[in-house]
Short mmCIF file of C-alpha atoms in Angstrom, two decimals:
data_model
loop_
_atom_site.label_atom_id
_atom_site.label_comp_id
_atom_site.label_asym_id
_atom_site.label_seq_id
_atom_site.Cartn_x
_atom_site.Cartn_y
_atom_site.Cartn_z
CA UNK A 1 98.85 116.15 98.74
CA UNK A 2 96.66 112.81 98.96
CA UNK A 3 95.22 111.88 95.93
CA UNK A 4 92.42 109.53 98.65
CA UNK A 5 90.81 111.16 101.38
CA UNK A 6 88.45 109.26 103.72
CA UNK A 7 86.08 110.92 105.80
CA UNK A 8 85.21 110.31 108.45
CA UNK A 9 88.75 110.21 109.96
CA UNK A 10 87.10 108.14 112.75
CA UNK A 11 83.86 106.06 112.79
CA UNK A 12 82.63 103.86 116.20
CA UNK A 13 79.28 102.06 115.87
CA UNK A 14 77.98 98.78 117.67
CA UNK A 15 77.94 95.35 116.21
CA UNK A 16 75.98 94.15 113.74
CA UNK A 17 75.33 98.12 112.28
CA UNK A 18 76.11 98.88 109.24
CA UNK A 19 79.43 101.15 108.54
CA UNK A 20 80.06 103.80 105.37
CA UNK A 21 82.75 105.10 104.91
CA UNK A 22 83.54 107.90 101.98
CA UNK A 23 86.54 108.01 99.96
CA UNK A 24 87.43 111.57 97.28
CA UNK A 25 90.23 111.63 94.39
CA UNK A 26 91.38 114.07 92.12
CA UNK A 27 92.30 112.61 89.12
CA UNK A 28 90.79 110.11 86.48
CA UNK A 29 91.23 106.60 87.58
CA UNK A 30 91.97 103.44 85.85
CA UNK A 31 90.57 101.86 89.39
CA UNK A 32 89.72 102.54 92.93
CA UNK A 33 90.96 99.64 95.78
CA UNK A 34 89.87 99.81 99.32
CA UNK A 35 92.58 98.44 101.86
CA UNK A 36 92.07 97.13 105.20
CA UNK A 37 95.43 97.44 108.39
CA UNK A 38 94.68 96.10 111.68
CA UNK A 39 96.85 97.97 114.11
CA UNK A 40 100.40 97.41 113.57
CA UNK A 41 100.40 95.44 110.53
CA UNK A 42 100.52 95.18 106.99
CA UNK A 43 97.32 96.09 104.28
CA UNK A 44 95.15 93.62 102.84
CA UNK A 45 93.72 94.32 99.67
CA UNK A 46 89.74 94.11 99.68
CA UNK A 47 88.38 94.96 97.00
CA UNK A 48 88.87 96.86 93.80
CA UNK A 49 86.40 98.56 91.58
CA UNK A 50 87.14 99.81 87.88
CA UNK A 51 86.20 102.86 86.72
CA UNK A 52 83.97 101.39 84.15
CA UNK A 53 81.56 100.09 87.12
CA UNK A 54 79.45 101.66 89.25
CA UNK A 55 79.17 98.82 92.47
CA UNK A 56 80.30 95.98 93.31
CA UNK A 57 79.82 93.07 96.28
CA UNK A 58 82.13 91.02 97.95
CA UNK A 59 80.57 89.03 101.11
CA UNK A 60 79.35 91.95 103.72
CA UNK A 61 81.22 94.59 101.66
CA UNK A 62 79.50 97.17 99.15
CA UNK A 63 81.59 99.28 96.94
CA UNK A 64 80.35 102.45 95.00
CA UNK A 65 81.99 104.22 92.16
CA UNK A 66 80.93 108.12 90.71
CA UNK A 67 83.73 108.86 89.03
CA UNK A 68 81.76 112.18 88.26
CA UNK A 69 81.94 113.42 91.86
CA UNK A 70 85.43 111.31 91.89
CA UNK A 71 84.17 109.77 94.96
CA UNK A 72 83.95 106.25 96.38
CA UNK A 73 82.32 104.69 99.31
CA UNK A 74 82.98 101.20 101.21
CA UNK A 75 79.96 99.88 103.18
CA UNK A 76 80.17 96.84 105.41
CA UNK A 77 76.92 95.61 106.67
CA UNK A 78 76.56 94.01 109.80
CA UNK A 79 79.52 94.64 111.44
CA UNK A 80 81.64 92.86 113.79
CA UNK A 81 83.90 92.94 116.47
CA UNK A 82 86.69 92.08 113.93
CA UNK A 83 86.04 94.71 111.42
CA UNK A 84 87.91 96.69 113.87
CA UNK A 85 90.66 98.50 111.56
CA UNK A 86 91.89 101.04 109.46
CA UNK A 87 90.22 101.23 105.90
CA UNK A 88 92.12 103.18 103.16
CA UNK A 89 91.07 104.04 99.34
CA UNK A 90 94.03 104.07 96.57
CA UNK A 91 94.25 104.86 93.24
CA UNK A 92 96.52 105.47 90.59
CA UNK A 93 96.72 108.84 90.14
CA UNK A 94 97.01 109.94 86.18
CA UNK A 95 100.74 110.22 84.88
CA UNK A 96 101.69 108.33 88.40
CA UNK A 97 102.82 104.52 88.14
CA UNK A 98 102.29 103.55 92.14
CA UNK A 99 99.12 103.31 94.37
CA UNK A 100 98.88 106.53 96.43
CA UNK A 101 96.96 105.85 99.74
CA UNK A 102 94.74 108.50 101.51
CA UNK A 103 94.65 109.03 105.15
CA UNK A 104 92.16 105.87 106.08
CA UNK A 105 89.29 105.81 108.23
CA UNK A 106 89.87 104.34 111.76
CA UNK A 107 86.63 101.85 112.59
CA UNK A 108 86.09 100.59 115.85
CA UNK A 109 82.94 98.02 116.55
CA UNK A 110 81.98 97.77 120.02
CA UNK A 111 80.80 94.49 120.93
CA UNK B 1 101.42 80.66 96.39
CA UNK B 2 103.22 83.92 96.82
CA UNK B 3 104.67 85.30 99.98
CA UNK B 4 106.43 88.39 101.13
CA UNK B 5 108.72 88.61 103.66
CA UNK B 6 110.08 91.69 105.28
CA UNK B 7 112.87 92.10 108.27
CA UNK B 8 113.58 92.87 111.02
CA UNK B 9 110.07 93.51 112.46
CA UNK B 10 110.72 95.96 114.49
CA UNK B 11 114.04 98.28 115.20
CA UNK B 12 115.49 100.79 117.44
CA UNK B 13 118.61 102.65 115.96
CA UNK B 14 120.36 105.97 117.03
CA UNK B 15 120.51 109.04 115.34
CA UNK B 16 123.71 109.01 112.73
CA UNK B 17 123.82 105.44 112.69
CA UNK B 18 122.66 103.38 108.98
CA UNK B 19 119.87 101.56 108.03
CA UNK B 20 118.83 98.48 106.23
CA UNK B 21 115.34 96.87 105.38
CA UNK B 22 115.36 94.12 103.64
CA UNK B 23 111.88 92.67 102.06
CA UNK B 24 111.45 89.49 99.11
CA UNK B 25 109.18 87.99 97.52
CA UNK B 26 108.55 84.60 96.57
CA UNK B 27 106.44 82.27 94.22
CA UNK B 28 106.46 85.02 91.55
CA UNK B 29 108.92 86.60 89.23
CA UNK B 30 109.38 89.84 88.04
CA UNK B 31 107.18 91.68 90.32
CA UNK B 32 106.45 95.77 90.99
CA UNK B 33 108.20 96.09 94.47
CA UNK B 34 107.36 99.05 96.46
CA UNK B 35 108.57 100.84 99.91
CA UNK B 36 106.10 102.46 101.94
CA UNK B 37 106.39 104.91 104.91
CA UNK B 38 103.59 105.06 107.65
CA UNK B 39 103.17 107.89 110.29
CA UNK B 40 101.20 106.79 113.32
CA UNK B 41 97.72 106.95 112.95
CA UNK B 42 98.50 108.49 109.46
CA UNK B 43 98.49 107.20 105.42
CA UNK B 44 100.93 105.67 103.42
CA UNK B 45 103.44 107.90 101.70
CA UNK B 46 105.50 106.15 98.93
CA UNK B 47 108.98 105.99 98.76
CA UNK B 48 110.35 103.86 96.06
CA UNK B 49 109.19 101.55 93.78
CA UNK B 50 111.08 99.18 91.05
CA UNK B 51 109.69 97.46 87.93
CA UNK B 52 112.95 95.63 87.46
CA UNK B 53 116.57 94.76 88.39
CA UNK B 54 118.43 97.77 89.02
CA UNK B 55 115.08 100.47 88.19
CA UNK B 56 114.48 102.45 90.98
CA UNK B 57 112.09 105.28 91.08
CA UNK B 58 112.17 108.00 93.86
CA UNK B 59 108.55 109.76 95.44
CA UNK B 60 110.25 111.77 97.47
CA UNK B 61 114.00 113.45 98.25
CA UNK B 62 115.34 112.30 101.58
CA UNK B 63 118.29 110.90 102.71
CA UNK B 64 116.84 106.93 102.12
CA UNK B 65 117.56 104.81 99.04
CA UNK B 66 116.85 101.55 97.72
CA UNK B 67 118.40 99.03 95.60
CA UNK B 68 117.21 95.89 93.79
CA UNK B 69 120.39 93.61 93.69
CA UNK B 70 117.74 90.87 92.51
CA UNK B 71 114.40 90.45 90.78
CA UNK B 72 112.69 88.99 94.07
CA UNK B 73 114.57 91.31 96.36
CA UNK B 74 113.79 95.26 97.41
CA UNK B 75 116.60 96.46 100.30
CA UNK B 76 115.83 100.42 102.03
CA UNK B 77 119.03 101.79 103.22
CA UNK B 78 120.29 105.10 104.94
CA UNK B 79 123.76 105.87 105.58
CA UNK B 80 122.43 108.29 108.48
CA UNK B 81 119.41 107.86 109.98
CA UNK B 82 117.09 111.08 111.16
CA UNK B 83 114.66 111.24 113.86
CA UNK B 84 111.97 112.18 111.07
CA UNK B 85 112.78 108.69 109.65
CA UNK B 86 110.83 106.97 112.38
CA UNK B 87 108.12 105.21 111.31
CA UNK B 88 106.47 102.14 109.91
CA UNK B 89 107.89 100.93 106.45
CA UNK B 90 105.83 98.59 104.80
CA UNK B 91 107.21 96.63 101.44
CA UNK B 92 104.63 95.49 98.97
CA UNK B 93 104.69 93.43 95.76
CA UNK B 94 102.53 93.11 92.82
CA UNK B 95 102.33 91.70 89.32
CA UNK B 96 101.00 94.65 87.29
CA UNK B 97 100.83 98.48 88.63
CA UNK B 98 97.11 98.24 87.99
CA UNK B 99 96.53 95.13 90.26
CA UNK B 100 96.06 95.10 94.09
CA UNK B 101 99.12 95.30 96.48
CA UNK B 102 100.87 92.35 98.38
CA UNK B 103 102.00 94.09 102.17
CA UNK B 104 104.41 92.30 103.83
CA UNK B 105 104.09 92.57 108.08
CA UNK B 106 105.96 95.72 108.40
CA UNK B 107 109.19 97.24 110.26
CA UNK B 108 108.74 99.16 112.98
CA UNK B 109 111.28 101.56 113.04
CA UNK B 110 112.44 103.73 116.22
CA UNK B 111 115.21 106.48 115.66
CA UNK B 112 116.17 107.55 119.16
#
């Protein structure tokens, strides 16, 4: 089973809203990352929290950490057309040694 | 800077016939290398990943393998490709299995 689920599975808003998307794990974490895939290519890493903090910024992104709900979320404010994508969580699941990916939350931004 | 490279992009094979993916890295040495597996519209599944020359660590029993005939270089083979092995494999790289992945573009693989 995933050790990252997103919800919502699908999210379509209009640019310049804001976009949240949720992200549960089951395990302790040494660190959550949030991935971005435009369709048909590869991830890009955007941003990674540590368990040790509880937000953190990077340009229109917002990342929040409860590691005692074991639950993340990725907000992007103002959206645009080109936030279009698939956004996944990973962690490191305890005892594991590779990233395991949930199921990623397809965004679409209408213009 | 580092780059990853991964070949062919995109591949149509027939049912029986083998398989082989070929992804390096350069600008860094030693790195994690990983193989990925990507259902449409779905997550990432791991398949393999290496620490080292010749370490290769299974996720999950199939009838794929990989090999690591050099530090910058990760290679996912079948001898006989399955319909179920369609999909998008994605290689990644990084320096430290706590640290953010490198993807390369992707192979788009079609068993028909």
């Amino acid at each position: 089973s995933q050790q990252g689920e997103e919800d919502p599975q699908a999210l379509s808003i209009q640019e310049g809203e804001n976009a949240t998307m949720n992200c549960s794990y089951k395990t302790s974490i040494n660190n959550l990352q949030w991935y971005r895939q435009n369709s048909g290519r590869g991830l890009v890493h955007l941003i990674l929290i540590r368990s040790n903090e509880r937000e953190k910024h990077s340009g229109r992104l917002r990342v929040t950490l409860d590691t005692s709900k074991k639950s993340s979320s990725l907000l992007i404010t103002a959206s645009r057309a080109a936030d279009t994508a698939s956004y996944f969580c990973a962690t490191i699941p305890t005892g594991r040694r590779a990233l395991t990916f949930g199921s990623g939350t397809r965004l679409q931004v209408q213009p | 800077s580092q780059t990853i490279h991964q070949w062919p992009a995109t591949l149509v094979q027939p049912v029986g016939s083998p398989l082989s993916l070929e992804c390096t890295v350069e600008g860094t040495s030693n790195p994690n290398l990983y193989w990925y597996r990507q259902a449409a519209g779905r997550g990432l599944q791991l398949l393999f990943y290496s620490v080292g020359i010749g370490q290769i660590s299974s996720e999950v029993p199939q009838n794929l393998s990989a090999s690591r005939p050099q530090d910058r270089q990760f290679i996912l083979s079948s001898k006989k490709l399955l319909l179920s092995d369609s999909g998008f494999y994605l290689c990644a790289w990084t320096g430290e299995s706590n640290s953010p992945l490198h993807f390369g573009n992707g192979t788009r693989l079609t068993v028909t």
